[in-house]
Short mmCIF file of C-alpha atoms and ligand atoms in Angstrom, two decimals:
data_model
loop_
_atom_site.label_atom_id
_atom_site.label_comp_id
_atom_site.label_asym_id
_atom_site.label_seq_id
_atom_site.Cartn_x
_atom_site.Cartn_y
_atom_site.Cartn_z
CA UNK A 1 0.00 0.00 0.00
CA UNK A 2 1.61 2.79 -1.01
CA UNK A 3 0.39 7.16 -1.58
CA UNK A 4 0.97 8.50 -4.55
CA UNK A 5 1.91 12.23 -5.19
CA UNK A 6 1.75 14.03 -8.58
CA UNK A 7 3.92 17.10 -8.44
CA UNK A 8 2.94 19.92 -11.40
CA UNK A 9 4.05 23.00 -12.19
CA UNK A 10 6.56 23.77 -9.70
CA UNK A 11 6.84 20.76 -8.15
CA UNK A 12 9.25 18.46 -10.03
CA UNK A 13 10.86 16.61 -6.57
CA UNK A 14 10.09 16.02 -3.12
CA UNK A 15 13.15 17.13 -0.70
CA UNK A 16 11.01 15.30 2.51
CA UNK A 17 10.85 12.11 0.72
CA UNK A 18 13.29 9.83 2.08
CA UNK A 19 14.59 8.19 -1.72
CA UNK A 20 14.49 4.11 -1.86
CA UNK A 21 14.50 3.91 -5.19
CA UNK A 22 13.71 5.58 -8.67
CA UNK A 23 11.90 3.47 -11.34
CA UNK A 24 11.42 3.57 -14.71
CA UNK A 25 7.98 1.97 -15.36
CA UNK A 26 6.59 0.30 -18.52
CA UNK A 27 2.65 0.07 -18.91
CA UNK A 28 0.35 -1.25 -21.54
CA UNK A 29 -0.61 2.38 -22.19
CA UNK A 30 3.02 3.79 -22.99
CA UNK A 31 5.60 5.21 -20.76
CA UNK A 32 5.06 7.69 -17.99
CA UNK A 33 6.03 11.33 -17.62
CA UNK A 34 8.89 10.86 -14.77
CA UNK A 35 10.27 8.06 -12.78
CA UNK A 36 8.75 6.92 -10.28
CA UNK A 37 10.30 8.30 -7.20
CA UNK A 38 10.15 5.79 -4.29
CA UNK A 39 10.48 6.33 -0.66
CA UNK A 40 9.23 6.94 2.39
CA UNK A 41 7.81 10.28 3.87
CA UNK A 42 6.42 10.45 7.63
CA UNK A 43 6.59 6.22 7.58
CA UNK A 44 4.06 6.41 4.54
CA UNK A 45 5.60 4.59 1.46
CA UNK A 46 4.76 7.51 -1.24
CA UNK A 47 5.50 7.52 -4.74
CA UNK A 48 6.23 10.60 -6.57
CA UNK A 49 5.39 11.11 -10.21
CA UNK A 50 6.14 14.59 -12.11
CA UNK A 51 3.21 15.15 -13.95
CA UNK A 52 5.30 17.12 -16.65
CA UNK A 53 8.25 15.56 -16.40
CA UNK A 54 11.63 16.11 -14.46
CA UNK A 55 12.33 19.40 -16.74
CA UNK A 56 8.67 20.45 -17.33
CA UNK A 57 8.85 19.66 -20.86
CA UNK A 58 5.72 17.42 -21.68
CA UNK A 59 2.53 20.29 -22.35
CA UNK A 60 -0.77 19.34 -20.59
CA UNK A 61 -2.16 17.69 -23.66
CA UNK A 62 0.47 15.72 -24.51
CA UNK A 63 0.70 13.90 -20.82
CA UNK A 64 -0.02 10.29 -20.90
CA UNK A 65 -2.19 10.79 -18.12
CA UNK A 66 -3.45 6.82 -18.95
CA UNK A 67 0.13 5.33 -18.55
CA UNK A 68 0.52 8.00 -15.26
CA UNK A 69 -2.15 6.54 -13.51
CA UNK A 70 -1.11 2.61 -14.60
CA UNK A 71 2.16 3.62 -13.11
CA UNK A 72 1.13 4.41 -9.83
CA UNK A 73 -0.89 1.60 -9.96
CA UNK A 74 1.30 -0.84 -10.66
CA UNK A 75 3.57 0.15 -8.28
CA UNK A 76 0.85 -0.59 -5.28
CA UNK A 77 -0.52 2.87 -4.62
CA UNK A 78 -3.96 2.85 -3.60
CA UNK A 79 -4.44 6.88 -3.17
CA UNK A 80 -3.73 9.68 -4.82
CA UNK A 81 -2.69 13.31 -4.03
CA UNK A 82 -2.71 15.71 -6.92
CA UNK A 83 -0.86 18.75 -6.92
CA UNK A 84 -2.44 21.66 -9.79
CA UNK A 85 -1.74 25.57 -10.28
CA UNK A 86 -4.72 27.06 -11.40
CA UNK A 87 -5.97 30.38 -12.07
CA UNK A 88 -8.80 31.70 -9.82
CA UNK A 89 -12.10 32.61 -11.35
CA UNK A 90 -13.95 32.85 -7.90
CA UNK A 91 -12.80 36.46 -6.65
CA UNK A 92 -12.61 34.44 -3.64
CA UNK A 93 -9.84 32.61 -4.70
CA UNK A 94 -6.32 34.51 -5.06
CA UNK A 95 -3.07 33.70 -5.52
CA UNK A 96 -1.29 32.16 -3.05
CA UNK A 97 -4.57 30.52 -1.84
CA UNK A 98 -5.17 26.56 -1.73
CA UNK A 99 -8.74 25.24 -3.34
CA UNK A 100 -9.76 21.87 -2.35
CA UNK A 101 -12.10 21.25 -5.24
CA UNK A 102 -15.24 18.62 -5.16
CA UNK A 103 -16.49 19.08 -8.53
CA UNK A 104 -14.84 19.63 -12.04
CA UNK A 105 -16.14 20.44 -15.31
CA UNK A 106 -14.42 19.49 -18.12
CA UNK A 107 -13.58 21.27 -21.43
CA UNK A 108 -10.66 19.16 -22.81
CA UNK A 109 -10.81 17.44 -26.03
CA UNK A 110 -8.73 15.06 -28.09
CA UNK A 111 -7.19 13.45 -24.93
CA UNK A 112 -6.71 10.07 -24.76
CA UNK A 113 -8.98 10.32 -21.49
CA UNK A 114 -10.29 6.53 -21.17
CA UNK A 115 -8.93 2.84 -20.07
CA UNK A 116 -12.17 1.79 -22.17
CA UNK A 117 -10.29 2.18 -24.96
CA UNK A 118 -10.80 -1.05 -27.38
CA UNK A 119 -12.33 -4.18 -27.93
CA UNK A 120 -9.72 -6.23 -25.82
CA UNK A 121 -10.85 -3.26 -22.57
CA UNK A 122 -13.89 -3.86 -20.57
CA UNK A 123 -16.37 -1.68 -21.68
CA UNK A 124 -16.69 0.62 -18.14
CA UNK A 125 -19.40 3.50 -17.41
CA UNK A 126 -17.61 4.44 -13.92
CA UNK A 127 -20.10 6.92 -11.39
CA UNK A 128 -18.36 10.04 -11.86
CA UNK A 129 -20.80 12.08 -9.93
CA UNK A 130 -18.53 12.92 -7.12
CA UNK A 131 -14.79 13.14 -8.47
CA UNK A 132 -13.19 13.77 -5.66
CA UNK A 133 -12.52 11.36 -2.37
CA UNK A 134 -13.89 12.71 0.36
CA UNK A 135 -11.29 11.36 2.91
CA UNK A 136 -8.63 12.39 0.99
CA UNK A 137 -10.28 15.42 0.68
CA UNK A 138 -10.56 16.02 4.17
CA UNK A 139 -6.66 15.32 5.04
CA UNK A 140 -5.95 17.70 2.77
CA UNK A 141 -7.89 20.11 4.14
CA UNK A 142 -6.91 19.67 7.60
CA UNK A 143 -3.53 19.27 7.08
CA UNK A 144 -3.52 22.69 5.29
CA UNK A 145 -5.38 24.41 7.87
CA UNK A 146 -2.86 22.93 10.54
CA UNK A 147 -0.09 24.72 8.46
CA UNK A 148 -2.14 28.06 8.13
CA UNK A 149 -2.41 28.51 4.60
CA UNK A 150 -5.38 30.30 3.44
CA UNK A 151 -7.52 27.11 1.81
CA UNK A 152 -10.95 26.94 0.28
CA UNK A 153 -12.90 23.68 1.43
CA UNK A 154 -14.73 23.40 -2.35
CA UNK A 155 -15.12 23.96 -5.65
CA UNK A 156 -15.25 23.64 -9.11
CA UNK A 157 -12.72 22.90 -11.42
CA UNK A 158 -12.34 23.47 -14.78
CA UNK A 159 -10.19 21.54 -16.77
CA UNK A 160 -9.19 23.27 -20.59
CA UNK A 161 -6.89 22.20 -23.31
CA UNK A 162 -4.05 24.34 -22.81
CA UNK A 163 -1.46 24.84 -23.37
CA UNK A 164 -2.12 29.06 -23.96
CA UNK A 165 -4.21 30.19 -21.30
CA UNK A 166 -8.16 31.09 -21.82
CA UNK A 167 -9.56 34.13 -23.55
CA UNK A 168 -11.71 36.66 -21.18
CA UNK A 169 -14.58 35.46 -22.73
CA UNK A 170 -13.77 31.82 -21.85
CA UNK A 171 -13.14 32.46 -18.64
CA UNK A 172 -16.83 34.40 -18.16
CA UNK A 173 -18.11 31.42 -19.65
CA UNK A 174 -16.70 29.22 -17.44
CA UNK A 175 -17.14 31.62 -14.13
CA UNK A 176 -21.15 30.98 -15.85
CA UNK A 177 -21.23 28.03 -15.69
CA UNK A 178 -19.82 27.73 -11.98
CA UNK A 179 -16.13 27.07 -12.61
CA UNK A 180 -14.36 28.85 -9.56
CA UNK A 181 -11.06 27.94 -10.53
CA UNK A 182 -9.30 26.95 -14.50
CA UNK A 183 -6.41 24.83 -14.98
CA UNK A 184 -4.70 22.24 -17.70
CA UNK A 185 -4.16 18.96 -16.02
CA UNK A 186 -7.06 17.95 -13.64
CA UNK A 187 -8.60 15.91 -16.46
CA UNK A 188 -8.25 13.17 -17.58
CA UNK A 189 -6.23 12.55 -14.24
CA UNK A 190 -9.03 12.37 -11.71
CA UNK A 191 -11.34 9.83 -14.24
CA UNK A 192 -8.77 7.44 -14.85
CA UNK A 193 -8.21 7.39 -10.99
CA UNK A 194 -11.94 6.53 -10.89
CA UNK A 195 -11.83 3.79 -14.22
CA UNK A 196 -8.95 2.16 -11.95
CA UNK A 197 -10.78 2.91 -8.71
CA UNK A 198 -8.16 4.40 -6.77
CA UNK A 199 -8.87 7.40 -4.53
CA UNK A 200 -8.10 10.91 -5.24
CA UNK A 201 -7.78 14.41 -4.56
CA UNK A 202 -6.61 17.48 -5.74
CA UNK A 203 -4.78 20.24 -4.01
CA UNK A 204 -5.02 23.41 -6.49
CA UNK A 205 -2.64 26.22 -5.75
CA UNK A 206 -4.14 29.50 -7.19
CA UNK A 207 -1.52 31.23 -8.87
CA UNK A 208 -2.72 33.87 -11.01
CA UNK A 209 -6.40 35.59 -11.45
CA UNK A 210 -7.71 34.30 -14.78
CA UNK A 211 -7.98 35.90 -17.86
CA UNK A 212 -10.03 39.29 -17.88
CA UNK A 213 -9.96 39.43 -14.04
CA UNK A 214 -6.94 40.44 -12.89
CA UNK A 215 -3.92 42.22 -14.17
CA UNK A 216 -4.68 43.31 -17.80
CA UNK A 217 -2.38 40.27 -19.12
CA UNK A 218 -1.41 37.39 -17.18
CA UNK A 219 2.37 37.24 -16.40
CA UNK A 220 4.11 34.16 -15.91
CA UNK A 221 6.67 36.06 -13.75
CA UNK A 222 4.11 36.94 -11.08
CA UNK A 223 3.10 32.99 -11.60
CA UNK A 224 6.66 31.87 -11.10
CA UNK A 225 7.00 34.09 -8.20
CA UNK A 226 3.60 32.61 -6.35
CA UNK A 227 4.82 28.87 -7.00
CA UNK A 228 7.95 29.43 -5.64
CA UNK A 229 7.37 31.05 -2.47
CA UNK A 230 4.29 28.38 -2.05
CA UNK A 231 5.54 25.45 -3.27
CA UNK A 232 8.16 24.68 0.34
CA UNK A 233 4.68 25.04 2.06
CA UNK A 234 2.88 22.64 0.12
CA UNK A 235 5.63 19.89 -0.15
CA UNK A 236 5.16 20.21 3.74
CA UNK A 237 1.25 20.29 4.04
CA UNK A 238 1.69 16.74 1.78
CA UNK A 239 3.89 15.30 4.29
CA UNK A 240 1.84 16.28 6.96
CA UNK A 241 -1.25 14.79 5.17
CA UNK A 242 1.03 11.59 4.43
CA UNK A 243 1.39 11.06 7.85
CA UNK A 244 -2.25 11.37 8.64
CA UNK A 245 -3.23 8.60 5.96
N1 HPA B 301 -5.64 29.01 -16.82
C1 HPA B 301 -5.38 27.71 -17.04
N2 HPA B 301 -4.46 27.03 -16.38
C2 HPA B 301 -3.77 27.69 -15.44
C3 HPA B 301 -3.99 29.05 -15.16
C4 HPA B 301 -4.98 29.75 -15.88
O1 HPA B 301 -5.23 30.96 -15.70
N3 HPA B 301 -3.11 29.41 -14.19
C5 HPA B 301 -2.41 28.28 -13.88
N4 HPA B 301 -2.79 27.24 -14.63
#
């Protein structure tokens, strides 16, 4: 029984994690984006994927989220913890703020999003209706509370292609139809979790406002400059949470 982490943007290693062993990891569904970085954090046996790669190179379309998740999977974890940046499109929800979210909505096309995939797959309808686990969910939550980050106990992501960010109008489209935050990566992740019915949850770190409602052009500086002075926090909320599971 192991927890598996995926880093993103920003989070391409995990200092706390005590390094067994680093794995390169075949699956039926292609290679995936990182080792797998095996250890052991608090006395939890965590792997540690980077969702983008060691040297952020793979865009959030091209991911093989599918071989991602069989990774984990084959290597015995049986929850995940998610790590996203997103924009905020609730004005509640600022940079430098944590989101928790229950719900997504999800705009991404052309993704090879599904393990039911071919004759030789089982044919699987998974219950989507709640994404999210609650448990996990509520580690997370505590564990960022316990290290006093500002954290939002809900809400709505929504998942686009990438990789440019979204147009104003997107965005008030989206805010619409009750996104409160955007990002690239939470889908396909969190339904292939579900197809392979392992546990997960997201931890969204709002780094910018989105498009039209903030700064007159989104600046990856200011993003950069969020993720870095958040990121030390959040590697320690996870171990925290870890420990708790
Ligand atoms: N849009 C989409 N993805 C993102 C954003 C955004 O504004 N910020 C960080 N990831």
């Amino acid at each position: 029984m192991a927890i598996g982490i995926i880093g993103g943007s920003g989070l391409y290693a995990f200092a706390e994690l005590a390094v067994r062993e680093q794995l390169q990891v075949a699956t039926d569904w292609g290679d995936p984006s990182s080792l797998l970085v095996c250890g052991s954090l608090q006395q939890r046996e965590v792997v540690f994927l980077a969702r983008h790669g060691e040297a952020h190179s793979i865009p959030p379309h091209r991911i093989n989220y599918r071989a991602n998740i069989a990774a984990l999977q084959q290597r015995g974890v049986t929850a995940i913890l998610a790590v996203n940046v997103v924009g905020g499109i609730n004005g509640e929800m600022c940079p430098g703020d944590l989101v928790i979210p229950d719900q997504i909505i999800d705009y991404t096309w052309g993704r090879e999003h599904s393990y039911s995939d071919s004759a030789t797959q089982p044919l699987q309808h998974v219950d989507f209706s709640y994404p999210y686990d609650p448990h996990l969910r509520e580690v997370l939550l505590q564990a960022a509370i316990a290290a006093g980050m500002t954290v939002h106990a809900g809400g709505v992501y929504g998942a686009t292609q990438g990789p440019r960010l979204e147009t104003a109008a997107e965005i008030a489209r989206m805010g619409n139809d009750g996104c409160d935050i955007v990002g690239m990566t939470g889908m396909p992740e969190a339904a292939l979790a579900r197809e392979l019915a392992i546990p997960f949850a997201c931890l969204a770190l709002v780094v910018n406002m989105a498009a039209g409602l903030g700064s007159a052009q989104i600046s990856m500086a200011e993003i950069e400059a969020v993720m870095a002075e958040r990121i030390p926090s959040i590697r320690r909320l996870l171990a925290a949470a870890c420990s708790a599971l």
